[in-house]
Structures are given as C-alpha cells and as structure tokens.
Amino acid sequence: MFLLLPFDSLIVNLLGISLTVLFTLLLVFIIVPAIFGVSFGIRKLYMKTLLKIFAWATLRMERGAKEKNHQLYKPYTNGIIAKDPTSLEEEIKEIRRSGSSKALDNTLEFELSDIFYFCRKGMETIMDDEVTKRFSAEELESWNLLSRTNYNFQYISLRLTVLWGLGVLIRYCFLLPLRIALAFTGISLLVVGTTVVGYLPNGRLKEFLSKHVHLMCYRICVRALTAIITYHDRKNRPRNGGICVANHTSPIDVIILASDGYYAMVGQVHGGLMGVIQRAMVKACPHVWFERSEVKDRHLVAKRLTEHVQDKSKLPILIFPEGTCINNTSVMMFKKGSFEIGATVYPVAIKYDPQFGDAFWNSSKYGMVTYLLRMMTSWAIVCSVWYLPPMTREKDEDAVQFANRVKSAIARQGGLVDLLWDGGLKREKVKDTFKEEQQKLYSKMIVGNHEDRSRS
Amino acid sequence: MGTRSSHVAIIPDVDDIRRDTGFSQASLLRLYHRFRALDRNKKGYLSRMDLQQIGALAVNPLGDRIIDSFFPHGSQCVDFPGFVRVLAHFRPIENEDPGTRDPKQPEPLNSRMNKLRFAFQLYDLDGDGKISRQEMLQVLRLMVGVQVTEEQLESITDRTVQEADEDGDGAVSFLEFTKSLEKMNIEQKMSIRILK
C-alpha cells in the first residue's frame, strides 16, 4: 500500500472534526432558530461592530487625502448641478423682462429670447436627469470596505489595506461557503417540504404545514443572505383576499416579505431551477403562475387575479407594480393592472441600507448568478419594511389615480423620491403625450395673449 | 480595484480638454462619470439614441435641436471631448479681469458671444448664418406642436422677423440677433453651475 506520512491521517481527522463542528454550529445557531422564528441577536451585534469599523475606515481615508492636499470624491445623490425650481411661465417672463427694451407690456407674444429657457432646461437634463441615475447603484458617503464601492483607492494607507484584506478573507472564505450551504439547505427543504405536503389531502393540517414549511425555508434563506430586517407596523400585514404591493429593488424582496407572512406568488413560469421550485410550491398551496404566452393577455391576467382574490380562503397576492428593479432611491410609475381588480391593497415600503451591501439588481450589468454571488459576498443586507394601512379605490378615482396615491404613500414612508416616470424607460423611449403638455403650456403663453390683443 | 476612479488620470487628454473648456478638474470628473452613465453599451462615444433615451430631454419641445448641436457636420457619434465642448458653452462666466486675458488666445467657449452663437444655431437650421422666415416658422412649430394654427404662427413669425431685421433682407443675421438681445442677461440665463 502507499506509504502514508504520519501527519496525513492527522490532517484528515482534523478536517473531519472541524466540518462536524461547523455543521453542528450551523444547525444550532441558524437553522433551529429559523424553524421557530426566534433570533439570538448575533446579526445585530455584527452590524454594530461593522458600523464602527466603517466609520474608522472613512476617517483614515479622509486623513490620507488631506495629507496629499486633495479632495475626496464625494458622490452626490441629489444631482451634480444647481437647479432653480421655477415654472416655465415664470422663467420665460423673467427672461423677457430682463431683455426687453420696450415698456413692460404683459401682452407680449413670442420673443427671440424664449428659446433660452428650453435650451438651458435641455442642457440641464443632459448633465443630470432624475431617471438615468435610478438605474445604477446608489453611491455611499462613507466607505464600507468593499472594493466595489471604493472611489478613492489611492488614499488607502497600509493599515486600511490590511483591514480590507482581512475583510476579503472573512467574506470569501468564511461567510460565502456558509451562506451557500444555507441557501442550498433552504431551497432543498422548500422543494422537498412542499412536495411532501402536497400529498396530504386538502384540509386544516395541510394548510398549517404548508404555511410553516414556506416560512421556515424563507427564514433559512434570509439567514443565508445575512439579512437583518426590521419590520414596522406588523398589525397592518396583508390578509386573505387582498393584494400586497411593494417597491421593487431586487428579487430578494420576495424572500424578505415572504419570511414574515404567507403570500401567494404571482409570476411567469420559468425553466430550470426556478421552474422546479415553482412547480413544487404550487403543490402545497395555490400560487398564480402564468405561461409566457398568457402574460401578454391582460384580460386573462386580470381575470385569474380577480378569481384568486375573490376566494377568501386563498392567500394575499404579492405584486411589484413597478415592473422592473429600481435602485431604491426612488419609486417609479406603478402599472395600473393590479389596481383595477378592486381588491383591498396593502402597501408595503422596503428600504435597504446600502452601507452593508447593495441589494439593487442592475439586470443590464449583472446576470442572476453574478448578482447572487455579489449578495453573498457583501457584509449583510440590512433593510426596513413598513406595513402601511390598507387602501381601497375611492368612487371618483380611476385606477391610475389610485395607483399614484398608493405610490406616494409608499415613497413617503420609505423616504424615497416619488417619480412619475415609467421604470420601463430603462429600455424604451418616453411617450409623446408628455411633450405635448410642455407645448401646451408654452402655447398658452404666446397665443393666449394674442387673443386678448385682437379682442381689444 | 473599484469600479470607478476618483483620479482625473482616467480621462484621456484631460489637460487639453481643461484648456479648451475651462472646466475645473472636479467638474470634468463629474461630467466624465455622466458621459459613461449615458453611454449604455460602453461604446466609448454617444450616439443620438443615447441622448434620446433621456426622458426629460425627450419631452423638451426643442429636444431634437439640442441633440443636433452635439452632432455637427452630419457626424453620428460624439466622444467625450466633443461632449464637454458643447457643455462648456454653459459654464458660468467668472469674474475675470478682461485686461489680463491674453488677446491672442481664442475666446473662451462660455463667453457672451459664444453663448449667443449657440442659441443662434438652434434657430439656424441649415447653418448658413441667417435665420430665414421659414426656419423661424419651423422652430416655432417645434415649440408649440399642434396647439397653434398656421395663420397665428405665421403672423407671430412675421412680426418677430420684422422687428429684428434691420437691413431688410427678410432674415435675421447673427449681428441683428445679438443687437435685439443686447440688454439680455445672457450670462445668467445660459449658465449651469456644477456643484463642487
């Protein structure tokens, strides 16, 4: 037989023991609490320690920059140019007033100088506009020891580099394998658990088990991402027969909401692993999955959702009306489909703290797998969830107005900017109706006055 | 390391651009990041489509004319120096002592004359140095859309051209344009301040 060196067996033994210890730790500290929904508070302690370290790191960088007499690059989330919030009419009147050599006549028509207003407004949007910056990750004020968020790397001292190296080691060699193991456990338990529950006859037992299997697996997934979630106003949680709407930042939103409540999911049928999960889930309780061809048919979609909502024994539906992922600094136009159904709407606001890990999925930049890896190699995902009081459509409101009302409530609670723009602008051009409104405003100014003059 | 750099060294030919445009290093860096953000497919230059995708620009009645100003002489793409040269027209005029400026050097892009020239070329569609009655009508039509009738628009155009036209050739030259706007505070109305 091969001559084994004496320490080989020792190494194998050590490896075996450490793996067993790791798994026991995993079981005790993570999975068992997940099953029962309790928490040891380990993650909150972890978060506090990290904050202290980040503050120290930013101070060191600022000191390093001062020594070299440079200024640190400070990102601006509010835009890079100074803007005046005056209206079209005010500005044009002011322009005319300042340049007019004639007597101040209010019935002035078109002036050559009117063009300055549109010209400058146009240039301002080229330099900085509200929508383009919503589709890239939010920039941080202080550094969080991740190379992906660093803009000032030439100011890092030796100590800071060592700290960063330590961070890389911890994140990639300790946290990442742990998280992947947890994710794997969570997903397999979900698939197996829901399939098993699916064999039971319909009844109270099946519902009870289904709910707890779902909750348990989502909680394990939450721990797989080291997500530290604070729920507010849990008394407003969605009930059966209602629709839960929330702002959309990433696919993780689903895991975050579903680990605290029992929802029916709505979505398109996928292939691959997602498809396996979807088929298993629907065995235990009724979710609403659409075939690709059915998604285009708006009436069919509305009909199925209405049927689901009218059955009070079925779970509340979870929908993200923005239709696309936004970077969590603003809320964009809500598609009116879910607001036409006539059910009670339970709005939920989700706000992530980007300090510990940016949850925004930039689908034009990263695929799903890269995105998940980035999530699992961040420090943590910290977010706050607010359950807002339920809303229903008023008699004199149409679906669009109702959608905007819900959107404003969510934006206000989450501290996000409320935008009227459509998230689909990421891929398409804006409609001409908006341009017509501007043209109308301007026309009133130059023609309205003309009519007054011709009358007198 | 890092997906962005805060050092101006990432901008190619940064010294030439600074000399041409007069932007500070910090402003150039911000504009460079903006250029990269608009360049969605990472081509290294901007096409008309990239600018048309800015929602707030598409609803501006003069949006297309403004986009045209970035693509002179029929070109289809604009690189970063070209991008910044156009934006430099909108740099606020600083309180420099005119006596100390070297008269041999070309006029800075953000001088009053150059700002006026920029506005003039928004009207002057064919670039022949004169705003004809037809061109004025076309630009006005862009600004009002379908809200105003042809006759009303024609009478407005006639009045405007008549008032500005001094040599009676039925068109507004650049000199006539500047004369009619001589009291205007162009410096303020055509300036955009970049935050430090």
XYZ file of C-alpha atoms in Angstrom:
652
model
C 0.000 0.000 0.000
C 1.060 3.594 -0.316
C 3.242 4.912 2.385
C 1.113 7.446 4.213
C 3.012 10.055 6.107
C 2.066 10.158 9.779
C 0.500 13.619 9.614
C -1.805 12.855 6.673
C -4.210 10.937 8.854
C -3.986 13.736 11.379
C -4.988 16.286 8.760
C -7.876 14.135 7.610
C -9.042 13.761 11.196
C -8.805 17.470 11.858
C -10.754 18.217 8.688
C -13.450 15.759 9.677
C -13.772 17.190 13.157
C -13.899 20.811 12.003
C -16.564 20.012 9.422
C -18.688 18.303 12.054
C -18.275 21.230 14.406
C -19.206 23.641 11.621
C -22.348 21.758 10.804
C -23.406 21.458 14.426
C -22.912 25.178 14.829
C -24.908 25.751 11.675
C -27.719 23.646 12.963
C -27.891 25.114 16.419
C -27.364 28.760 15.718
C -29.028 29.190 12.396
C -31.461 26.527 11.328
C -33.161 25.824 14.642
C -33.966 29.486 15.281
C -35.209 29.715 11.697
C -37.674 26.921 12.306
C -39.110 28.575 15.354
C -38.763 32.163 14.183
C -36.611 33.357 17.068
C -33.323 35.225 16.923
C -30.208 35.220 19.084
C -29.294 38.778 18.191
C -25.975 37.730 16.671
C -26.656 39.606 13.468
C -27.471 42.884 15.222
C -24.200 42.710 17.136
C -22.342 42.016 13.904
C -23.980 45.060 12.332
C -22.964 47.398 15.172
C -19.352 46.244 15.041
C -19.209 46.758 11.300
C -20.546 50.311 11.538
C -17.789 51.257 13.937
C -15.170 49.816 11.599
C -16.579 51.657 8.565
C -16.546 54.991 10.373
C -12.909 54.446 11.284
C -12.028 53.482 7.700
C -13.590 56.631 6.251
C -11.727 58.826 8.741
C -8.434 57.249 7.731
C -9.155 57.882 4.067
C -10.038 61.500 4.697
C -6.821 61.916 6.643
C -4.896 60.315 3.799
C -6.497 62.668 1.307
C -5.755 65.754 3.411
C -2.094 64.812 3.614
C -1.888 64.874 -0.142
C -3.931 68.068 -0.293
C -6.611 66.551 -2.457
C -10.314 66.381 -2.047
C -12.098 63.084 -1.662
C -14.547 62.304 -4.441
C -17.899 62.735 -2.768
C -20.831 61.305 -4.637
C -23.997 63.372 -4.915
C -27.304 61.558 -4.850
C -29.185 64.810 -5.304
C -27.622 65.660 -8.607
C -24.480 67.396 -9.751
C -25.907 70.724 -10.905
C -27.624 73.607 -9.153
C -31.237 73.809 -10.279
C -33.882 76.517 -9.892
C -37.334 75.130 -9.225
C -39.211 77.810 -11.193
C -42.035 77.098 -13.629
C -41.970 77.582 -17.390
C -44.141 80.694 -17.223
C -42.172 82.426 -14.510
C -38.854 81.814 -16.169
C -39.912 82.996 -19.600
C -41.493 86.123 -18.154
C -38.298 86.854 -16.290
C -36.192 86.318 -19.367
C -38.364 88.691 -21.355
C -38.402 91.292 -18.613
C -34.636 91.366 -18.317
C -34.075 91.758 -22.034
C -36.967 93.867 -23.161
C -36.198 97.388 -24.226
C -39.895 98.039 -24.738
C -42.254 99.116 -21.991
C -43.344 96.348 -19.686
C -46.285 95.075 -21.654
C -47.961 91.954 -20.344
C -49.401 91.039 -23.685
C -46.047 90.261 -25.276
C -46.095 87.418 -27.721
C -43.171 85.305 -28.780
C -39.716 86.694 -28.178
C -36.427 85.505 -29.643
C -35.152 85.028 -26.116
C -37.790 82.417 -25.227
C -35.512 79.813 -26.694
C -33.065 80.260 -23.818
C -35.419 78.610 -21.378
C -35.832 75.405 -23.379
C -32.181 75.355 -24.297
C -30.974 75.564 -20.741
C -33.552 73.102 -19.437
C -32.490 70.656 -22.125
C -28.806 71.002 -21.257
C -29.569 70.533 -17.582
C -31.205 67.198 -18.304
C -28.215 66.119 -20.364
C -25.932 66.868 -17.429
C -28.180 65.315 -14.843
C -31.654 63.803 -15.011
C -33.895 62.090 -12.492
C -34.238 58.760 -14.236
C -30.828 57.629 -15.532
C -29.288 57.709 -12.103
C -32.017 55.459 -10.665
C -30.698 52.528 -12.637
C -27.221 52.441 -11.215
C -26.242 51.528 -7.691
C -26.668 54.213 -5.056
C -23.353 55.784 -4.088
C -22.208 55.776 -0.484
C -20.998 58.652 1.626
C -18.549 56.544 3.603
C -16.593 53.505 2.557
C -17.714 50.050 3.622
C -14.511 48.126 2.965
C -15.761 46.615 -0.256
C -13.603 47.277 -3.284
C -16.696 47.579 -5.438
C -17.786 50.789 -3.701
C -14.433 52.490 -3.445
C -13.841 55.651 -5.471
C -10.763 56.897 -3.662
C -8.427 53.943 -3.657
C -5.233 55.957 -3.920
C -5.740 57.309 -0.400
C -5.639 53.973 1.374
C -2.879 53.541 3.929
C -1.207 50.272 4.814
C -3.368 49.699 7.858
C -6.500 50.157 5.843
C -5.277 47.761 3.170
C -4.635 45.118 5.804
C -8.112 45.637 7.190
C -9.557 45.379 3.712
C -7.582 42.154 3.115
C -8.928 40.728 6.338
C -12.398 41.662 5.229
C -11.916 39.844 1.924
C -10.716 36.755 3.766
C -13.679 36.726 6.102
C -16.200 37.369 3.376
C -14.946 34.933 0.763
C -13.521 32.132 2.873
C -15.855 32.036 5.830
C -19.119 33.782 5.056
C -19.502 32.712 1.442
C -19.290 28.922 1.958
C -21.544 29.222 4.995
C -24.117 31.169 3.038
C -24.022 28.851 0.064
C -24.553 25.868 2.374
C -27.505 27.604 3.990
C -29.038 28.603 0.681
C -28.717 25.077 -0.580
C -30.367 23.730 2.587
C -33.155 26.268 2.392
C -34.028 25.637 -1.241
C -33.895 21.856 -0.994
C -36.032 21.897 2.136
C -38.539 24.090 0.309
C -38.784 21.771 -2.668
C -38.898 18.588 -0.620
C -41.176 20.012 2.069
C -43.783 21.408 -0.298
C -43.824 18.244 -2.386
C -44.401 16.124 0.718
C -47.134 18.433 1.995
C -48.703 18.257 -1.453
C -49.520 14.594 -0.933
C -51.737 15.321 2.032
C -55.486 15.692 1.496
C -56.789 19.279 1.453
C -57.665 20.460 4.914
C -56.552 22.320 8.007
C -53.488 20.148 8.547
C -52.228 20.697 5.028
C -52.655 24.461 5.286
C -50.902 24.590 8.636
C -47.962 22.517 7.458
C -47.706 24.351 4.150
C -47.543 27.705 5.905
C -44.826 26.588 8.238
C -42.759 24.863 5.596
C -42.826 28.029 3.482
C -41.971 30.278 6.425
C -39.173 28.055 7.650
C -37.473 27.849 4.298
C -37.719 31.569 3.655
C -36.233 32.230 7.067
C -33.308 29.972 6.270
C -32.801 31.873 3.011
C -32.894 35.149 4.930
C -30.094 33.875 7.100
C -28.284 32.653 4.012
C -28.002 36.278 2.929
C -27.374 37.531 6.444
C -30.341 39.812 6.027
C -31.098 41.966 9.037
C -34.680 43.068 8.648
C -36.676 45.415 10.842
C -40.442 45.111 10.449
C -42.641 48.061 11.383
C -46.375 48.102 11.996
C -46.883 44.385 11.701
C -50.514 44.847 12.625
C -51.136 46.079 9.070
C -49.949 42.847 7.490
C -51.895 41.737 4.411
C -54.885 39.468 4.843
C -56.616 36.923 2.663
C -58.375 38.369 -0.348
C -56.048 41.341 -0.548
C -53.178 42.389 -2.775
C -49.828 43.310 -1.308
C -47.864 45.869 -3.359
C -44.300 46.912 -2.679
C -41.480 48.824 -4.357
C -39.035 46.658 -6.242
C -35.287 46.693 -5.841
C -34.229 43.114 -6.330
C -35.544 39.537 -6.430
C -34.591 39.310 -2.759
C -37.652 41.474 -1.934
C -39.749 38.322 -2.276
C -37.691 36.441 0.309
C -37.796 39.377 2.687
C -41.553 39.745 2.591
C -42.368 36.060 2.460
C -40.327 35.279 5.565
C -42.713 37.351 7.626
C -46.020 36.488 6.038
C -47.703 33.826 3.976
C -48.338 35.011 0.406
C -49.424 33.660 -2.925
C -46.811 34.478 -5.511
C -47.556 35.769 -8.981
C -45.163 35.307 -11.843
C -44.133 33.809 -15.115
C -43.264 30.138 -15.357
C -39.503 29.713 -15.701
C -37.407 26.780 -16.707
C -34.510 25.284 -14.801
C -34.144 25.511 -11.039
C -36.747 28.280 -10.719
C -39.225 26.079 -12.578
C -38.604 23.182 -10.183
C -39.183 25.438 -7.197
C -42.333 26.902 -8.744
C -43.847 23.510 -9.527
C -43.125 22.240 -6.026
C -44.548 25.322 -4.315
C -47.818 25.184 -6.166
C -48.422 21.631 -4.905
C -48.696 22.824 -1.322
C -50.804 25.934 -1.844
C -52.258 27.835 -4.804
C -49.790 30.301 -6.322
C -50.554 32.050 -9.614
C -48.070 31.123 -12.310
C -48.572 32.292 -15.893
C -47.232 30.764 -19.065
C -45.170 33.086 -21.196
C -47.937 33.412 -23.795
C -50.565 34.222 -21.170
C -48.590 37.139 -19.764
C -49.301 39.294 -22.828
C -53.060 38.833 -22.489
C -54.016 41.484 -19.979
C -57.617 40.348 -19.672
C -56.606 36.805 -18.855
C -54.172 38.002 -16.221
C -56.787 40.282 -14.677
C -59.363 37.501 -14.695
C -57.139 34.985 -12.928
C -56.052 37.518 -10.324
C -59.665 38.559 -9.691
C -60.719 34.938 -9.232
C -57.914 34.375 -6.772
C -58.691 37.488 -4.795
C -62.409 36.797 -4.551
C -61.804 33.422 -2.927
C -61.348 34.382 0.702
C -59.659 31.138 1.568
C -56.791 31.954 -0.753
C -53.733 33.874 0.331
C -52.949 37.554 -0.350
C -51.152 38.082 -3.664
C -47.723 39.677 -3.714
C -47.139 42.052 -6.644
C -44.438 44.569 -7.588
C -46.209 47.106 -9.800
C -43.097 48.958 -10.974
C -42.381 46.025 -13.222
C -38.611 46.406 -13.008
C -35.852 46.798 -10.435
C -35.077 50.369 -9.351
C -32.079 51.335 -7.227
C -34.069 52.071 -4.048
C -33.662 55.845 -4.061
C -36.987 56.455 -5.755
C -40.314 54.877 -6.650
C -41.340 54.916 -10.304
C -44.664 54.636 -12.056
C -46.910 51.820 -10.848
C -48.576 49.819 -13.613
C -52.303 50.101 -13.188
C -53.187 46.416 -13.770
C -53.247 45.348 -10.137
C -55.207 48.429 -9.122
C -58.091 47.724 -11.485
C -59.076 44.474 -9.802
C -60.946 46.139 -6.982
C -59.447 44.317 -4.030
C -58.046 45.921 -0.916
C -54.472 46.982 -1.442
C -51.924 46.565 1.339
C -48.929 48.778 0.514
C -45.512 47.839 1.826
C -42.404 50.048 1.688
C -38.977 48.410 1.625
C -35.853 50.491 2.163
C -32.404 48.950 2.072
C -29.412 50.382 3.866
C -26.661 50.266 1.234
C -23.888 50.540 3.830
C -23.648 46.813 4.302
C -24.320 45.553 0.834
C -26.148 46.959 -2.144
C -29.208 44.888 -2.929
C -30.086 46.578 -6.247
C -30.065 44.196 -9.206
C -28.763 46.027 -12.251
C -30.006 43.481 -14.769
C -28.238 45.162 -17.676
C -24.923 44.792 -15.891
C -25.089 41.523 -13.968
C -26.770 38.217 -14.565
C -28.650 36.414 -11.805
C -25.755 34.212 -10.715
C -23.246 37.076 -10.552
C -25.808 39.097 -8.652
C -26.364 36.358 -6.069
C -22.625 35.930 -5.620
C -22.248 39.655 -5.032
C -25.030 39.484 -2.460
C -23.402 36.600 -0.689
C -20.007 38.273 -0.532
C -21.292 41.530 0.950
C -21.278 42.104 4.655
C -25.021 41.853 5.118
C -28.310 43.008 3.684
C -29.926 45.462 6.045
C -33.399 46.730 5.373
C -36.537 48.136 6.931
C -40.016 47.024 5.992
C -43.045 49.183 6.744
C -46.532 47.726 6.506
C -48.833 50.608 5.590
C -52.553 50.681 6.407
C -54.763 49.103 3.716
C -56.157 51.289 0.918
C -59.158 50.881 -1.351
C -60.134 52.682 -4.515
C -62.446 55.638 -3.940
C -65.589 56.104 -6.039
C -64.347 59.041 -8.093
C -60.849 57.690 -8.603
C -59.673 55.760 -11.608
C -57.044 53.036 -11.486
C -54.174 55.355 -12.419
C -55.006 57.885 -9.709
C -55.373 55.108 -7.171
C -52.002 53.671 -8.213
C -50.376 57.092 -7.812
C -51.924 57.526 -4.390
C -50.532 54.208 -3.209
C -47.161 55.030 -4.753
C -46.944 58.364 -2.900
C -47.771 56.680 0.387
C -45.015 54.129 -0.143
C -42.497 56.781 -1.234
C -43.271 58.970 1.746
C -42.901 56.150 4.270
C -39.683 54.795 2.815
C -38.078 58.195 2.364
C -37.845 57.665 -1.406
C -38.302 60.189 -4.205
C -41.728 59.901 -5.830
C -41.276 59.978 -9.609
C -43.900 59.931 -12.337
C -41.561 58.350 -14.852
C -42.043 54.801 -16.012
C -39.395 52.281 -14.978
C -39.646 50.928 -18.498
C -37.671 53.985 -19.615
C -34.669 51.834 -18.850
C -35.301 50.178 -22.164
C -37.759 52.289 -24.148
C -38.357 55.902 -25.142
C -40.827 58.194 -23.437
C -44.308 58.772 -24.833
C -45.110 61.861 -26.900
C -48.024 62.876 -24.657
C -45.578 64.333 -22.161
C -44.031 66.555 -24.806
C -47.488 67.807 -25.785
C -48.068 69.050 -22.259
C -44.978 71.231 -22.413
C -46.024 72.518 -25.816
C -49.487 73.337 -24.474
C -48.050 75.342 -21.583
C -45.854 77.375 -23.876
C -48.549 77.937 -26.481
C -50.861 79.381 -23.869
C -48.249 81.996 -23.152
C -47.767 83.215 -26.671
C -51.187 82.710 -28.182
C -53.410 83.394 -25.189
C -52.057 86.919 -25.134
C -52.508 87.311 -28.868
C -56.223 86.614 -28.499
C -56.511 89.261 -25.811
C -54.911 91.775 -28.106
C -57.079 91.031 -31.106
C -60.168 91.409 -28.947
C -59.256 94.913 -27.782
C -9.678 47.923 -7.672
C -13.046 49.608 -7.646
C -15.458 50.209 -10.485
C -14.730 53.940 -10.533
C -11.680 56.024 -10.055
C -11.630 59.431 -8.483
C -8.496 60.422 -10.313
C -8.648 62.607 -13.403
C -5.973 60.391 -14.924
C -8.714 58.137 -16.247
C -9.846 60.839 -18.666
C -7.760 60.774 -21.853
C -6.208 64.136 -22.906
C -7.532 65.772 -19.789
C -5.140 68.742 -19.959
C -6.184 69.677 -23.481
C -9.820 69.471 -22.512
C -9.231 71.662 -19.478
C -7.548 74.289 -21.586
C -10.246 74.268 -24.233
C -13.254 74.313 -21.972
C -12.091 75.942 -18.761
C -13.818 73.345 -16.571
C -12.169 72.513 -13.253
C -10.780 69.042 -12.608
C -13.624 68.154 -10.272
C -16.272 69.255 -12.794
C -14.589 67.305 -15.586
C -14.588 64.212 -13.427
C -18.299 64.527 -12.736
C -19.043 65.095 -16.411
C -16.916 62.099 -17.326
C -18.903 59.860 -14.998
C -22.075 61.296 -16.534
C -20.774 60.555 -20.042
C -20.077 56.976 -19.020
C -23.513 56.627 -17.444
C -25.213 57.836 -20.654
C -23.077 55.538 -22.811
C -25.143 52.465 -22.062
C -23.391 49.961 -24.263
C -19.941 51.140 -23.237
C -19.050 52.110 -26.785
C -16.784 54.974 -25.730
C -18.884 57.530 -27.600
C -22.500 58.719 -27.538
C -24.973 58.265 -30.357
C -28.202 60.188 -30.944
C -30.126 57.279 -29.434
C -28.254 57.554 -26.119
C -29.340 61.169 -25.737
C -32.880 60.489 -26.939
C -33.321 57.994 -24.129
C -33.146 60.739 -21.520
C -36.822 61.059 -20.637
C -36.747 64.677 -19.567
C -34.979 65.652 -22.789
C -37.482 63.827 -24.988
C -40.333 65.919 -23.560
C -38.486 69.172 -24.193
C -40.017 70.688 -27.352
C -36.574 71.638 -28.608
C -35.055 68.301 -27.572
C -34.135 67.266 -31.089
C -32.474 70.603 -31.906
C -30.438 70.400 -28.723
C -29.348 66.876 -29.575
C -28.390 68.072 -33.078
C -25.995 70.598 -31.561
C -23.856 67.713 -30.329
C -23.512 66.240 -33.804
C -22.239 68.992 -36.084
C -21.447 68.450 -39.758
C -23.528 65.302 -40.030
C -21.478 63.190 -37.630
C -23.215 60.288 -35.916
C -21.213 59.963 -32.732
C -19.733 62.296 -30.162
C -16.749 61.456 -27.950
C -16.044 62.888 -24.518
C -14.059 65.960 -25.658
C -16.852 66.821 -28.107
C -19.463 66.302 -25.408
C -17.699 68.592 -22.975
C -17.032 71.267 -25.613
C -20.766 71.718 -26.138
C -21.478 71.753 -22.401
C -18.686 74.290 -21.919
C -20.879 76.923 -23.534
C -22.975 76.784 -20.369
C -20.201 77.265 -17.901
C -20.924 80.318 -15.724
C -18.805 83.339 -16.610
C -16.295 84.009 -13.881
C -15.318 87.482 -12.753
C -12.011 87.574 -14.551
C -10.311 90.830 -15.243
C -10.651 91.185 -19.028
C -7.432 93.105 -19.169
C -5.347 90.160 -18.051
C -6.680 87.777 -20.666
C -4.267 87.096 -23.462
C -5.891 88.606 -26.589
C -4.038 86.120 -28.821
C -5.852 83.166 -27.269
C -9.221 82.193 -28.702
C -12.316 83.433 -26.923
C -13.417 81.087 -24.133
C -16.338 78.857 -25.057
C -18.557 80.347 -22.384
C -18.191 83.988 -23.410
C -21.310 86.012 -24.076
C -20.712 85.912 -27.815
C -20.332 82.163 -27.876
C -23.431 81.629 -25.765
C -25.378 83.794 -28.210
C -23.864 81.911 -31.132
C -25.034 78.642 -29.573
C -28.603 79.925 -29.229
C -28.455 81.298 -32.772
C -27.566 77.944 -34.269
C -30.589 76.381 -32.590
C -32.708 78.608 -34.837
C -30.465 78.452 -37.875
C -31.387 75.007 -39.174
C -29.233 74.947 -42.298
C -26.298 76.753 -40.732
C -25.996 79.482 -43.334
C -25.584 82.244 -40.765
C -29.096 83.656 -41.222
C -32.439 82.769 -39.694
C -34.864 82.830 -42.586
C -38.594 83.266 -42.091
C -39.079 79.595 -42.955
C -36.564 78.460 -40.336
C -38.169 80.648 -37.683
C -41.539 79.145 -38.536
C -40.174 75.606 -38.258
C -38.584 76.182 -34.872
C -41.699 77.884 -33.558
C -43.744 74.926 -34.760
C -41.477 72.639 -32.698
C -42.103 74.696 -29.596
C -45.895 74.822 -29.857
C -46.720 71.489 -31.513
C -50.285 71.336 -32.740
C -51.618 73.860 -30.272
C -51.402 76.909 -32.563
C -52.897 77.403 -36.034
C -50.739 78.033 -39.106
C -52.012 81.596 -39.547
C -51.347 82.596 -35.944
C -47.868 81.137 -36.152
C -47.180 82.940 -39.427
C -48.238 86.287 -38.022
C -46.050 85.782 -34.969
C -43.113 84.864 -37.196
C -43.611 87.865 -39.452
C -43.736 90.238 -36.521
C -40.598 88.778 -34.937
C -38.551 88.820 -38.134
C -39.703 92.351 -38.922
C -38.683 93.671 -35.521
C -35.237 92.106 -35.548
C -34.409 92.577 -39.227
C -32.537 95.838 -39.766
C -31.127 95.556 -43.241
C -34.450 94.476 -44.715
C -33.321 91.185 -46.275
C -36.196 89.268 -44.672
C -33.879 87.192 -42.478
C -32.204 87.661 -39.126
C -28.411 87.603 -39.239
C -26.238 86.891 -36.223
C -25.469 90.591 -35.718
C -29.146 91.524 -35.803
C -29.817 88.683 -33.367
C -27.224 89.954 -30.896
C -28.479 93.521 -31.276
C -32.032 92.592 -30.350
C -30.775 90.757 -27.270
C -28.171 93.259 -26.161
C -29.917 94.054 -22.884
C -30.446 90.388 -22.033
C -28.633 88.896 -19.071
C -27.315 86.018 -21.175
C -24.598 85.239 -18.677
C -27.129 84.134 -16.133
C -29.841 82.642 -18.348
C -27.480 80.424 -20.322
C -25.357 79.161 -17.442
C -25.478 75.952 -15.478
C -23.471 75.683 -12.299
C -21.873 72.345 -11.448
C -21.746 71.652 -7.721
C -18.293 71.225 -6.212
